[in-house]
Coordinates of C-alpha atoms and ligand atoms in Angstrom, one line a residue:
M409 CA -11.4 10.6 -97.3
V410 CA -14.4 9.6 -98.7
T411 CA -16.4 7.1 -96.1
E412 CA -19.9 7.1 -97.7
P413 CA -20.7 6.2 -101.4
A414 CA -20.3 9.5 -103.3
R415 CA -20.7 10.8 -107.0
L416 CA -17.8 13.0 -107.5
V417 CA -17.2 15.5 -110.4
V418 CA -13.6 15.4 -111.7
T419 CA -13.1 17.6 -114.9
L420 CA -10.2 17.3 -117.3
Q421 CA -9.2 20.9 -118.0
T422 CA -6.5 22.9 -120.5
A423 CA -4.4 24.4 -117.2
T424 CA -1.1 25.8 -116.9
H425 CA 1.2 24.9 -114.2
K426 CA 4.6 25.7 -113.2
F427 CA 7.2 23.2 -112.9
H428 CA 10.0 25.3 -111.3
R429 CA 10.2 28.4 -109.4
D430 CA 12.4 29.7 -112.3
L431 CA 10.5 27.9 -115.4
P432 CA 7.8 30.2 -116.8
P433 CA 4.2 28.5 -116.7
S434 CA 3.4 25.3 -118.9
R435 CA 0.4 24.7 -120.6
V436 CA -1.2 21.1 -119.8
W437 CA -4.1 18.9 -119.7
A438 CA -5.0 18.3 -115.9
Y439 CA -7.7 16.5 -114.3
D440 CA -9.6 19.6 -112.4
G441 CA -6.7 21.6 -113.9
S442 CA -4.1 20.3 -111.1
L443 CA -0.5 18.6 -112.0
P444 CA -0.4 15.8 -110.5
G445 CA -4.8 15.2 -110.4
P446 CA -6.8 15.9 -106.9
T447 CA -5.9 12.5 -105.2
I448 CA -8.9 10.5 -104.2
D449 CA -8.9 9.2 -101.0
V450 CA -11.2 6.3 -100.1
S451 CA -12.4 3.6 -97.7
R452 CA -12.3 0.0 -99.0
G453 CA -16.2 -0.9 -99.8
V454 CA -17.2 2.5 -100.5
A455 CA -18.4 2.8 -104.0
V456 CA -17.4 5.9 -105.8
E457 CA -18.9 7.3 -109.2
V458 CA -17.0 9.5 -110.8
L459 CA -18.5 12.2 -113.8
W460 CA -15.2 12.7 -115.8
E461 CA -16.2 15.8 -117.7
N462 CA -14.0 16.5 -120.7
H463 CA -13.4 19.7 -120.9
L464 CA -9.9 19.7 -122.9
S465 CA -9.2 22.1 -125.6
G466 CA -6.6 21.6 -127.8
P467 CA -4.1 21.8 -129.4
L468 CA -2.2 19.0 -127.4
P469 CA -0.4 20.9 -124.8
V470 CA 2.8 19.0 -125.6
I471 CA 5.6 19.7 -128.6
V472 CA 6.2 16.2 -130.1
T473 CA 9.3 16.0 -132.1
A474 CA 11.9 13.1 -133.5
A475 CA 15.1 14.9 -133.5
P476 CA 17.1 14.2 -136.5
E477 CA 20.6 13.6 -134.8
Y478 CA 21.9 11.4 -131.9
A479 CA 23.9 13.7 -130.6
V480 CA 24.4 17.9 -130.3
E481 CA 28.0 18.1 -129.4
G482 CA 28.5 14.9 -128.4
V483 CA 25.5 14.8 -126.1
P484 CA 22.7 12.4 -126.8
V485 CA 19.7 14.8 -128.1
Q486 CA 17.0 13.3 -125.6
C487 CA 19.4 14.7 -122.6
V488 CA 19.2 18.4 -124.4
P489 CA 16.3 20.5 -123.8
G490 CA 14.4 22.0 -127.1
R491 CA 14.0 20.4 -130.3
S492 CA 17.3 20.3 -131.6
G493 CA 16.1 20.5 -135.0
G494 CA 13.4 18.0 -134.9
Q495 CA 10.1 18.8 -136.8
H496 CA 7.1 19.5 -134.7
D497 CA 4.6 16.8 -135.5
A498 CA 1.8 18.0 -137.0
A499 CA -0.7 15.4 -136.5
A500 CA 0.1 15.5 -132.7
A501 CA -0.3 19.0 -132.5
A502 CA -3.9 18.5 -134.3
L503 CA -4.7 16.3 -131.1
S504 CA -8.2 18.1 -129.6
G505 CA -8.6 16.4 -126.4
F506 CA -10.6 12.8 -127.0
S507 CA -9.9 11.1 -123.6
V508 CA -10.6 8.5 -121.6
V509 CA -9.7 7.6 -117.8
H510 CA -8.5 4.1 -116.7
L511 CA -8.3 3.6 -112.7
H512 CA -4.9 1.8 -112.9
G513 CA -4.9 -1.2 -110.1
A514 CA -8.6 -0.9 -109.4
M515 CA -11.1 -4.0 -109.9
T516 CA -14.2 -2.4 -111.9
L517 CA -16.8 -3.9 -114.1
A518 CA -15.6 -3.8 -117.4
D519 CA -17.1 -0.5 -118.9
S520 CA -15.6 1.5 -116.3
D521 CA -11.8 0.1 -116.9
G522 CA -11.4 2.7 -119.4
W523 CA -11.2 0.9 -122.4
A524 CA -8.7 2.5 -125.2
E525 CA -11.0 2.8 -128.0
N526 CA -14.2 4.1 -125.8
L527 CA -13.3 8.0 -126.1
T528 CA -15.0 11.0 -125.3
A529 CA -14.9 14.0 -127.0
P530 CA -14.6 17.4 -125.4
G531 CA -17.8 18.0 -124.2
Q532 CA -18.8 14.5 -123.4
P533 CA -19.1 13.4 -119.8
T534 CA -18.8 10.0 -118.8
L535 CA -20.0 8.2 -115.4
D536 CA -17.8 5.5 -113.9
T537 CA -18.3 3.2 -110.8
Y538 CA -15.5 2.4 -108.5
P539 CA -16.5 -0.2 -106.0
N540 CA -13.3 0.3 -103.9
D541 CA -14.2 -3.2 -102.8
Q542 CA -10.3 -4.5 -102.8
R543 CA -7.3 -4.4 -100.9
A544 CA -5.8 -1.2 -99.6
A545 CA -3.0 0.0 -102.1
M546 CA -2.6 3.3 -103.9
L547 CA -3.6 2.9 -107.6
W548 CA -3.7 5.9 -109.8
Y549 CA -5.9 7.4 -112.4
H550 CA -4.6 8.0 -116.1
D551 CA -5.6 8.8 -119.8
H552 CA -5.5 5.8 -121.7
V553 CA -6.7 6.9 -125.7
M554 CA -5.5 4.3 -127.9
G555 CA -2.4 5.2 -130.0
V556 CA -1.9 8.4 -128.0
T557 CA -1.8 7.6 -124.2
R558 CA 2.0 8.8 -124.5
F559 CA 1.0 12.3 -125.2
S560 CA -2.4 12.6 -123.1
V561 CA -0.2 11.2 -119.8
Y562 CA 2.5 13.6 -120.7
A563 CA 0.5 16.3 -121.0
G564 CA -0.5 15.9 -117.3
L565 CA -3.3 13.5 -117.2
A566 CA -2.6 11.7 -113.9
G567 CA -3.5 11.4 -110.7
L568 CA -3.3 9.1 -107.6
W569 CA -6.5 7.0 -105.6
I570 CA -6.0 5.7 -102.5
V571 CA -7.6 2.6 -100.9
R572 CA -7.7 2.4 -97.3
D573 CA -8.7 -0.6 -95.0
E574 CA -8.9 -1.8 -91.3
R575 CA -5.8 -3.6 -91.6
E576 CA -3.9 -0.5 -92.1
R577 CA -5.4 1.2 -89.3
E578 CA -4.6 -1.9 -86.9
L579 CA -1.1 -2.0 -87.9
G580 CA -0.8 1.9 -87.2
L581 CA 0.7 2.8 -90.4
P582 CA 1.1 6.7 -91.0
W583 CA -2.4 7.2 -93.1
E584 CA -2.3 11.3 -93.1
P585 CA -0.1 13.9 -94.1
P586 CA 2.5 15.2 -93.3
Y587 CA 3.6 11.9 -92.5
E588 CA 2.1 10.1 -95.4
L589 CA 3.7 11.2 -98.4
P590 CA 2.8 10.1 -102.0
L591 CA 5.2 10.5 -104.7
L592 CA 4.4 11.0 -108.3
L593 CA 7.8 10.7 -110.2
T594 CA 7.5 11.5 -114.2
D595 CA 10.6 12.8 -116.1
R596 CA 9.8 15.5 -118.4
N597 CA 11.4 18.0 -121.5
F598 CA 10.7 21.5 -122.1
D599 CA 11.4 23.5 -125.2
T600 CA 13.9 26.4 -125.7
N601 CA 13.4 29.5 -127.4
E602 CA 16.0 31.1 -129.5
G603 CA 17.9 32.4 -127.2
G604 CA 18.4 28.7 -125.6
S605 CA 16.1 29.7 -122.3
L606 CA 13.8 26.8 -121.4
T607 CA 10.3 28.4 -122.4
G608 CA 7.9 26.1 -119.9
D609 CA 6.2 24.4 -123.2
L610 CA 6.0 20.6 -122.7
L611 CA 8.3 18.5 -125.2
H612 CA 8.0 14.6 -126.1
K613 CA 11.2 14.3 -127.9
T614 CA 12.3 11.1 -129.4
D615 CA 15.5 9.5 -131.7
P616 CA 15.4 8.4 -134.6
E617 CA 14.7 4.6 -134.5
V618 CA 14.2 5.1 -130.6
M619 CA 10.2 5.6 -130.0
E620 CA 10.5 6.1 -125.8
C621 CA 10.7 9.7 -124.4
F622 CA 13.3 9.6 -121.8
G623 CA 13.1 13.2 -120.5
P624 CA 15.9 14.5 -118.7
F625 CA 14.2 16.6 -115.5
T626 CA 12.6 14.3 -113.1
T627 CA 9.2 15.6 -111.3
V628 CA 8.1 15.1 -108.1
N629 CA 4.4 15.6 -107.7
G630 CA 4.7 17.9 -110.6
T631 CA 7.9 19.7 -109.4
V632 CA 11.4 19.7 -111.1
W633 CA 13.6 18.5 -108.2
P634 CA 11.9 19.7 -105.1
Y635 CA 12.7 19.3 -101.7
V636 CA 10.5 18.2 -98.7
E637 CA 11.3 18.7 -94.9
V638 CA 10.6 15.7 -92.4
E639 CA 10.5 16.1 -88.5
P640 CA 12.7 13.3 -86.9
T641 CA 10.2 10.8 -86.9
M642 CA 8.9 7.8 -89.3
Y643 CA 7.3 8.5 -92.8
R644 CA 5.7 6.6 -95.2
F645 CA 6.4 7.5 -98.9
R646 CA 4.2 6.0 -101.3
V647 CA 6.2 6.2 -104.4
L648 CA 4.8 5.4 -108.0
N649 CA 6.8 5.6 -111.6
G650 CA 4.4 7.7 -113.5
S651 CA 7.0 8.2 -116.3
N652 CA 5.9 7.3 -120.0
A653 CA 9.4 5.1 -120.2
R654 CA 11.9 5.7 -117.6
T655 CA 12.8 3.6 -115.2
Y656 CA 14.0 4.7 -111.6
R657 CA 16.5 2.9 -109.5
L658 CA 16.1 5.0 -106.4
V659 CA 19.2 5.3 -104.0
L660 CA 18.7 7.3 -100.6
T661 CA 22.1 9.0 -99.7
R662 CA 23.5 10.8 -96.8
D663 CA 26.8 12.6 -96.9
G664 CA 27.3 11.1 -100.2
E665 CA 26.8 7.6 -99.0
P666 CA 24.0 5.3 -99.6
D667 CA 21.7 4.9 -96.1
H668 CA 19.2 2.5 -97.0
G669 CA 18.8 0.8 -93.5
R670 CA 16.4 3.6 -92.8
I671 CA 14.2 2.4 -95.4
T672 CA 11.6 -0.6 -95.1
Q673 CA 9.0 -1.6 -97.8
I674 CA 5.6 -2.6 -96.6
G675 CA 4.3 -2.7 -99.9
T676 CA 3.9 -3.2 -103.6
E677 CA 0.9 -1.9 -106.2
G678 CA -1.4 -4.6 -104.9
G679 CA -1.1 -3.4 -101.4
L680 CA 0.9 -4.6 -98.2
L681 CA 3.5 -7.4 -98.3
L682 CA 3.3 -10.5 -96.1
A683 CA 6.4 -8.9 -94.1
P684 CA 8.2 -5.7 -94.1
V685 CA 11.6 -6.3 -96.6
S686 CA 14.7 -4.1 -97.1
I687 CA 14.9 -2.6 -100.3
P688 CA 17.3 -4.3 -103.0
A689 CA 20.9 -4.3 -102.7
Q690 CA 21.1 -1.5 -105.7
G691 CA 18.3 0.4 -104.5
L692 CA 14.7 0.4 -105.5
V693 CA 13.9 -0.2 -108.9
L694 CA 10.5 0.9 -110.3
A695 CA 9.6 0.7 -114.0
S696 CA 6.6 2.7 -115.6
A697 CA 3.7 2.3 -113.4
E698 CA 5.1 0.3 -110.6
R699 CA 4.5 1.4 -106.9
A700 CA 6.3 1.0 -103.5
D701 CA 5.1 1.9 -100.1
L702 CA 7.9 2.5 -97.8
L703 CA 8.3 3.1 -94.1
V704 CA 11.3 5.7 -93.9
D705 CA 12.4 6.3 -90.3
F706 CA 14.5 9.8 -89.6
S707 CA 14.5 9.9 -86.1
D708 CA 18.0 9.3 -85.4
L709 CA 19.0 12.6 -87.4
A710 CA 19.7 15.9 -86.1
P711 CA 17.6 19.0 -87.7
G712 CA 19.6 20.5 -90.4
T713 CA 20.6 16.9 -92.2
E714 CA 20.2 16.7 -95.6
L715 CA 19.2 13.4 -97.2
T716 CA 19.2 13.0 -101.3
L717 CA 17.0 10.7 -103.1
W718 CA 18.8 9.9 -106.5
N719 CA 18.3 7.6 -109.5
T720 CA 21.0 5.8 -110.8
A721 CA 19.1 3.6 -113.8
T722 CA 20.5 4.7 -117.3
A723 CA 17.6 4.7 -120.2
P724 CA 16.9 2.2 -122.2
F725 CA 16.8 0.0 -119.1
D726 CA 17.7 -3.3 -119.2
G727 CA 17.9 -4.9 -116.0
T728 CA 21.6 -5.0 -115.5
F729 CA 22.5 -4.7 -111.6
V730 CA 24.2 -1.8 -110.8
G731 CA 25.8 -1.0 -107.2
P732 CA 24.0 1.9 -105.1
S733 CA 27.5 3.5 -104.6
I734 CA 27.2 5.6 -108.2
A735 CA 24.5 7.4 -106.8
G736 CA 25.1 11.0 -107.7
G737 CA 26.9 10.4 -110.9
A738 CA 25.6 11.8 -114.6
N739 CA 25.4 9.5 -117.3
L740 CA 24.9 11.0 -120.9
D741 CA 25.4 8.1 -122.7
G742 CA 22.3 6.4 -120.4
L743 CA 20.6 9.1 -121.4
L744 CA 20.7 10.5 -117.3
P745 CA 22.1 13.9 -117.3
Y746 CA 20.1 14.9 -114.0
P747 CA 20.0 11.7 -111.8
E748 CA 18.7 13.9 -108.6
V749 CA 15.0 13.5 -108.0
L750 CA 14.1 15.0 -104.3
K751 CA 16.2 16.6 -101.4
I752 CA 14.8 15.8 -98.0
R753 CA 15.7 17.9 -95.0
V754 CA 15.7 17.2 -91.4
T755 CA 13.8 19.7 -89.5
E756 CA 13.2 20.6 -85.9
G757 CA 10.1 18.6 -84.3
R758 CA 8.1 15.5 -82.9
R759 CA 11.2 13.3 -82.6
S760 CA 10.1 9.6 -82.2
R761 CA 11.0 6.3 -83.2
G762 CA 8.9 4.2 -85.3
R763 CA 7.9 1.0 -85.4
V764 CA 7.7 -1.5 -88.6
P765 CA 5.3 -4.2 -87.6
R766 CA 6.5 -7.6 -88.4
V767 CA 3.5 -9.6 -90.1
L768 CA 1.7 -6.9 -92.4
A769 CA -0.9 -8.5 -95.0
T770 CA -2.9 -11.8 -93.3
D771 CA -5.3 -11.9 -96.3
F772 CA -3.3 -14.0 -99.0
R773 CA -0.4 -16.3 -99.1
R774 CA 1.9 -17.2 -101.9
T775 CA 1.1 -19.8 -104.2
G776 CA 3.9 -22.6 -105.3
R777 CA 4.7 -24.0 -108.2
D778 CA 3.3 -27.5 -106.9
E779 CA 0.1 -26.1 -106.4
L780 CA -0.2 -25.3 -110.0
A781 CA 0.4 -28.5 -111.5
S782 CA -2.8 -28.4 -113.7
V783 CA -3.4 -24.9 -114.3
V784 CA -4.0 -23.8 -117.8
I785 CA -0.7 -21.9 -119.1
R786 CA -0.5 -19.0 -121.2
A787 CA 2.4 -17.7 -123.1
I788 CA 3.0 -14.5 -124.3
A789 CA 5.9 -13.1 -126.5
L790 CA 7.6 -9.5 -126.3
V791 CA 9.0 -9.2 -129.8
E792 CA 10.5 -6.5 -131.5
Q793 CA 10.1 -6.3 -135.3
E794 CA 12.2 -4.1 -137.2
A795 CA 10.4 -1.4 -139.3
K796 CA 9.7 -1.7 -143.1
D797 CA 11.1 1.6 -143.5
E798 CA 14.6 2.6 -143.2
G799 CA 14.9 5.2 -140.0
A800 CA 11.2 4.3 -138.6
P801 CA 11.0 2.9 -135.1
P802 CA 10.4 -0.9 -134.7
L803 CA 7.2 -2.3 -133.8
L804 CA 6.6 -3.9 -130.8
T805 CA 4.4 -6.5 -130.0
M806 CA 2.7 -8.9 -127.4
R807 CA 2.2 -12.1 -129.3
E808 CA 0.1 -14.5 -127.8
L809 CA 1.3 -18.2 -128.6
A810 CA -0.6 -21.3 -128.7
A811 CA 1.3 -24.7 -127.9
D812 CA 1.0 -27.0 -130.9
P813 CA 3.2 -30.0 -130.1
A814 CA 3.2 -30.6 -134.5
A815 CA 4.0 -26.7 -135.2
G816 CA 6.1 -26.4 -137.9
E817 CA 8.4 -23.3 -138.6
P818 CA 7.6 -20.2 -137.7
S819 CA 7.2 -21.5 -133.9
I820 CA 9.0 -20.6 -130.8
T821 CA 11.0 -24.1 -129.0
L822 CA 11.2 -23.7 -125.2
V823 CA 13.1 -25.7 -123.9
E824 CA 12.6 -25.9 -119.6
P825 CA 14.2 -28.2 -116.9
H826 CA 11.8 -30.4 -115.8
G827 CA 12.8 -33.2 -113.0
D828 CA 16.1 -34.5 -112.2
G829 CA 18.2 -33.4 -115.2
E830 CA 15.3 -34.0 -117.6
E831 CA 14.2 -31.6 -120.3
R832 CA 10.5 -30.6 -121.8
V833 CA 10.8 -29.1 -125.1
T834 CA 7.2 -27.6 -126.3
H835 CA 6.6 -25.8 -129.6
W836 CA 4.6 -22.6 -130.0
R837 CA 2.7 -21.0 -132.5
T838 CA 1.9 -17.5 -132.5
V839 CA -1.9 -17.1 -132.9
A840 CA -2.1 -13.1 -132.3
T841 CA 0.4 -10.3 -132.5
R842 CA -1.4 -6.9 -133.2
F843 CA -4.0 -5.1 -130.5
E844 CA -6.7 -5.5 -133.1
D845 CA -6.2 -9.7 -133.9
T846 CA -8.6 -11.7 -132.8
T847 CA -9.1 -12.5 -129.1
T848 CA -7.5 -15.2 -127.8
F849 CA -7.3 -15.2 -123.8
F850 CA -10.2 -16.0 -122.2
P851 CA -9.3 -16.5 -118.8
T852 CA -12.2 -18.5 -116.2
L853 CA -13.8 -16.3 -113.2
H854 CA -12.5 -17.9 -110.2
R855 CA -9.5 -19.8 -111.7
S856 CA -5.9 -19.4 -111.5
E857 CA -3.9 -19.8 -114.7
I858 CA 0.0 -19.0 -115.7
W859 CA 0.9 -16.3 -118.0
R860 CA 4.1 -16.9 -119.3
L861 CA 6.1 -13.6 -120.5
I862 CA 9.0 -14.6 -122.6
N863 CA 11.4 -11.4 -123.5
L864 CA 12.9 -11.9 -127.1
T865 CA 14.2 -8.2 -127.0
E866 CA 16.8 -6.2 -125.5
D867 CA 15.0 -3.7 -123.0
T868 CA 13.2 -4.6 -119.5
H869 CA 9.1 -4.2 -120.6
P870 CA 7.0 -3.5 -117.4
I871 CA 3.9 -5.6 -118.2
H872 CA 0.8 -4.5 -116.7
V873 CA -2.8 -6.5 -116.6
H874 CA -6.1 -5.0 -115.9
L875 CA -8.5 -5.9 -113.1
D876 CA -7.2 -8.5 -110.5
A877 CA -3.3 -7.9 -109.1
F878 CA -1.5 -11.0 -109.6
Q879 CA 1.4 -12.9 -108.0
V880 CA 4.9 -13.1 -109.5
L881 CA 6.0 -16.7 -109.4
D882 CA 9.4 -16.8 -110.5
R883 CA 12.0 -14.9 -113.3
R884 CA 14.3 -17.2 -115.1
G885 CA 16.9 -16.4 -117.1
A886 CA 17.0 -17.9 -120.7
T887 CA 19.0 -18.2 -123.3
V888 CA 17.4 -16.5 -126.7
E889 CA 18.2 -17.6 -130.3
I890 CA 15.9 -15.9 -132.9
A891 CA 16.3 -17.6 -136.4
D892 CA 17.7 -15.4 -139.4
G893 CA 14.5 -13.6 -140.5
G894 CA 12.4 -15.5 -137.8
I895 CA 10.2 -12.2 -136.8
T896 CA 7.7 -11.7 -139.3
A897 CA 4.6 -9.5 -139.1
T898 CA 2.4 -12.7 -138.2
G899 CA 5.4 -15.6 -137.6
T900 CA 7.8 -16.0 -134.5
S901 CA 10.6 -18.4 -135.0
A902 CA 12.9 -18.3 -132.0
T903 CA 14.6 -21.1 -129.4
V904 CA 14.3 -20.5 -125.9
R905 CA 16.2 -22.1 -123.0
I906 CA 14.9 -21.5 -119.6
G907 CA 17.0 -21.6 -116.4
H908 CA 20.4 -21.5 -117.7
D909 CA 23.0 -19.7 -115.8
L910 CA 23.4 -16.3 -118.2
D911 CA 26.3 -14.0 -116.1
D912 CA 25.0 -11.4 -118.0
G913 CA 24.9 -8.8 -115.4
I914 CA 20.9 -9.3 -115.1
P915 CA 19.8 -10.7 -111.8
H916 CA 17.1 -13.1 -113.0
G917 CA 15.4 -13.8 -109.7
L918 CA 12.7 -11.9 -107.6
D919 CA 13.7 -9.5 -105.3
D920 CA 11.8 -9.9 -101.8
N921 CA 9.6 -6.7 -102.7
E922 CA 8.3 -8.7 -105.6
R923 CA 6.7 -11.4 -103.4
G924 CA 3.4 -9.4 -103.1
L925 CA 0.3 -9.0 -105.1
K926 CA 1.7 -6.8 -108.1
D927 CA -0.5 -5.3 -111.2
T928 CA 3.0 -4.4 -113.1
V929 CA 5.8 -6.9 -113.2
R930 CA 9.3 -5.9 -115.1
V931 CA 10.2 -8.7 -117.9
N932 CA 14.0 -8.1 -118.4
P933 CA 16.0 -9.0 -121.7
K934 CA 16.5 -13.0 -122.2
E935 CA 14.3 -13.3 -119.2
V936 CA 11.0 -15.7 -118.7
V937 CA 8.9 -14.7 -115.8
D938 CA 5.5 -16.6 -114.8
I939 CA 3.1 -14.8 -113.6
V940 CA -0.2 -16.5 -111.6
V941 CA -3.4 -14.5 -112.6
R942 CA -6.7 -15.0 -111.0
F943 CA -9.8 -13.1 -111.9
Q944 CA -12.1 -13.2 -108.9
V945 CA -15.0 -10.8 -109.4
F946 CA -15.7 -9.2 -112.5
C947 CA -15.9 -11.1 -115.9
G948 CA -15.9 -9.2 -119.4
R949 CA -13.4 -7.3 -121.8
Y950 CA -10.1 -5.5 -120.5
M951 CA -6.6 -5.4 -121.4
Y952 CA -3.0 -6.1 -120.7
H953 CA -0.1 -4.1 -122.0
C954 CA 3.5 -2.7 -121.7
H955 CA 3.4 0.0 -119.7
I956 CA 6.3 1.8 -121.3
L957 CA 3.5 4.3 -123.0
E958 CA 5.7 4.5 -126.4
H959 CA 5.3 0.7 -126.7
E960 CA 1.4 0.3 -125.6
D961 CA 0.9 2.6 -128.0
H962 CA 3.0 1.1 -130.7
D963 CA 1.3 -2.0 -130.2
M964 CA 2.4 -3.7 -127.1
M965 CA -1.1 -4.1 -125.8
R966 CA -3.8 -6.9 -126.1
P967 CA -7.6 -8.0 -124.9
F968 CA -8.4 -10.7 -122.7
V969 CA -11.9 -11.7 -121.6
V970 CA -12.8 -13.1 -118.5
M971 CA -15.7 -15.4 -118.7
P972 CA -17.5 -17.4 -116.0
A973 CA -17.2 -21.0 -116.3
E974 CA -20.5 -21.6 -116.9
L975 CA -20.8 -20.0 -120.2
T976 CA -17.7 -22.2 -121.4
P977 CA -19.7 -24.8 -123.7
F978 CA -21.6 -21.6 -125.3
M979 CA -18.4 -20.4 -126.0
D980 CA -16.6 -22.5 -128.4
M981 CA -17.5 -21.1 -131.3
H982 CA -15.7 -17.7 -130.0
M983 CA -13.5 -19.3 -128.0
G984 CA -11.6 -21.2 -131.3
G985 CA -8.5 -19.6 -131.0
G986 CA -8.5 -19.4 -127.3
H987 CA -8.8 -23.1 -126.9
M988 CA -5.5 -23.6 -128.6
A989 CA -3.4 -21.0 -127.3
H990 CA -3.3 -22.4 -124.0
M991 CA -1.8 -25.5 -122.5
K992 CA -2.3 -27.7 -119.6
H993 CA 0.7 -28.4 -117.5
E994 CA 1.6 -32.2 -117.5
A995 CA 2.0 -33.2 -113.6
Ligands
LIG1283 CU1 7.7 -2.6 -123.4

């Protein structure tokens, strides 16, 4: 563990990695040549500089194809290893190793945040500073290159970064191996040779008109279907979904039955929750980049007992509730051919009952809507726009909206409950759609704001905000009517009625494990999620985006600029759009 300010050197290398005993070695891009990269473990407040030395070499160690068929003999093409007739993408093959590192969840100066366009070529080192002056939490570092993050992360560029603090020590939480076990989940596909055998070559395969890659094989810490041995005592599992696009709904079974009583969730992306919670009734749902800090008590189990962690979430994920009893079943239509994630075997060893603390975090409290009566509200619509060319994947955008009482068409009409049976109707113009459009979000340092995420698409999007963690205020169902031709390159025309009982099978509400500090939040279809953001330390230009990497690369990403209040009077020229882009809540 790093307990004194230090400078580390991490090398980005082309390396080989065995994903499974029975697989040939795979060519990968990896930090220090290991997949996942080395775990950086650091005490809170200890500044770490990392010299990232880019020694990658091309070609991209991933075969990229769009397969021409939806199904091979009745099986969806993404469930099948190998290219299935898809053409090798020559542009992707030509990628030579440009890179930029982002430490996800970290509070850093903007110039160490890994802006997606500030790349290094192979041979060019970068020095970044990470103050680590933030709550204890499991962060992760990964590549963030503009337009191709999906390939470089898939190639192996990801690793864990754990910040420790006194509060964890006081609580006596396990914080060393083997009793603390980070679990980095990713899905992968591999190419096959002419005989149909797996070659080990990483394969990023998409369907026509579907841009996300959902690999059939689940890996944990770089290994397909591993098992771990545990002693009959309390363990701390720190789970990260590091997949490009796949959402996991994790269910633990023993003797074929869900066995969740032994799991307690104590933390999330931003660190400890206020109090321990059970995992949700359907299982632990983690979309891309979401994390869970779990205590799992095996102390009642006899040596030889076997438990299995399954994924029950089909892909693409849409938030629909499914009970845990289906665990273990494959679902080909749902692109889940192999639901197994991890096997756990209880061994002889130290037997001791764990204790779960009743109070966890004491350094934050939840903010209520009543306390936010006068804050700035910014609204963002998540919008899918059909491709101009037939057979091309749609364009996904995060459309920043500006409240405009006089907005004509196209505009989004938002109808929300307001007091006793009253409704409030507001109108919102689209002011930015693409990443390169003018910046319109200029949040003020130290000031809370509500960011309202309105999902007009059919899929769940995990939205990640860089810099400070946020609170999820609420998640509300909404009816969505999109006008015919209402989605154009620059305009959005829809009516969204918040707070209606939809009966659509999606639990539009917050789970207990979402009431801590988060840096990524799922926004399900027909849903409006309000988050409370407050940037507390650093100013500058950062970004927020969908963490489905294929979406992020296809324009679900936007910048924001944090500014101190004292500069606001001097910023009017630049913030013309910014002023228009928000509204004040009327008390
Ligand atoms: Cu998305």
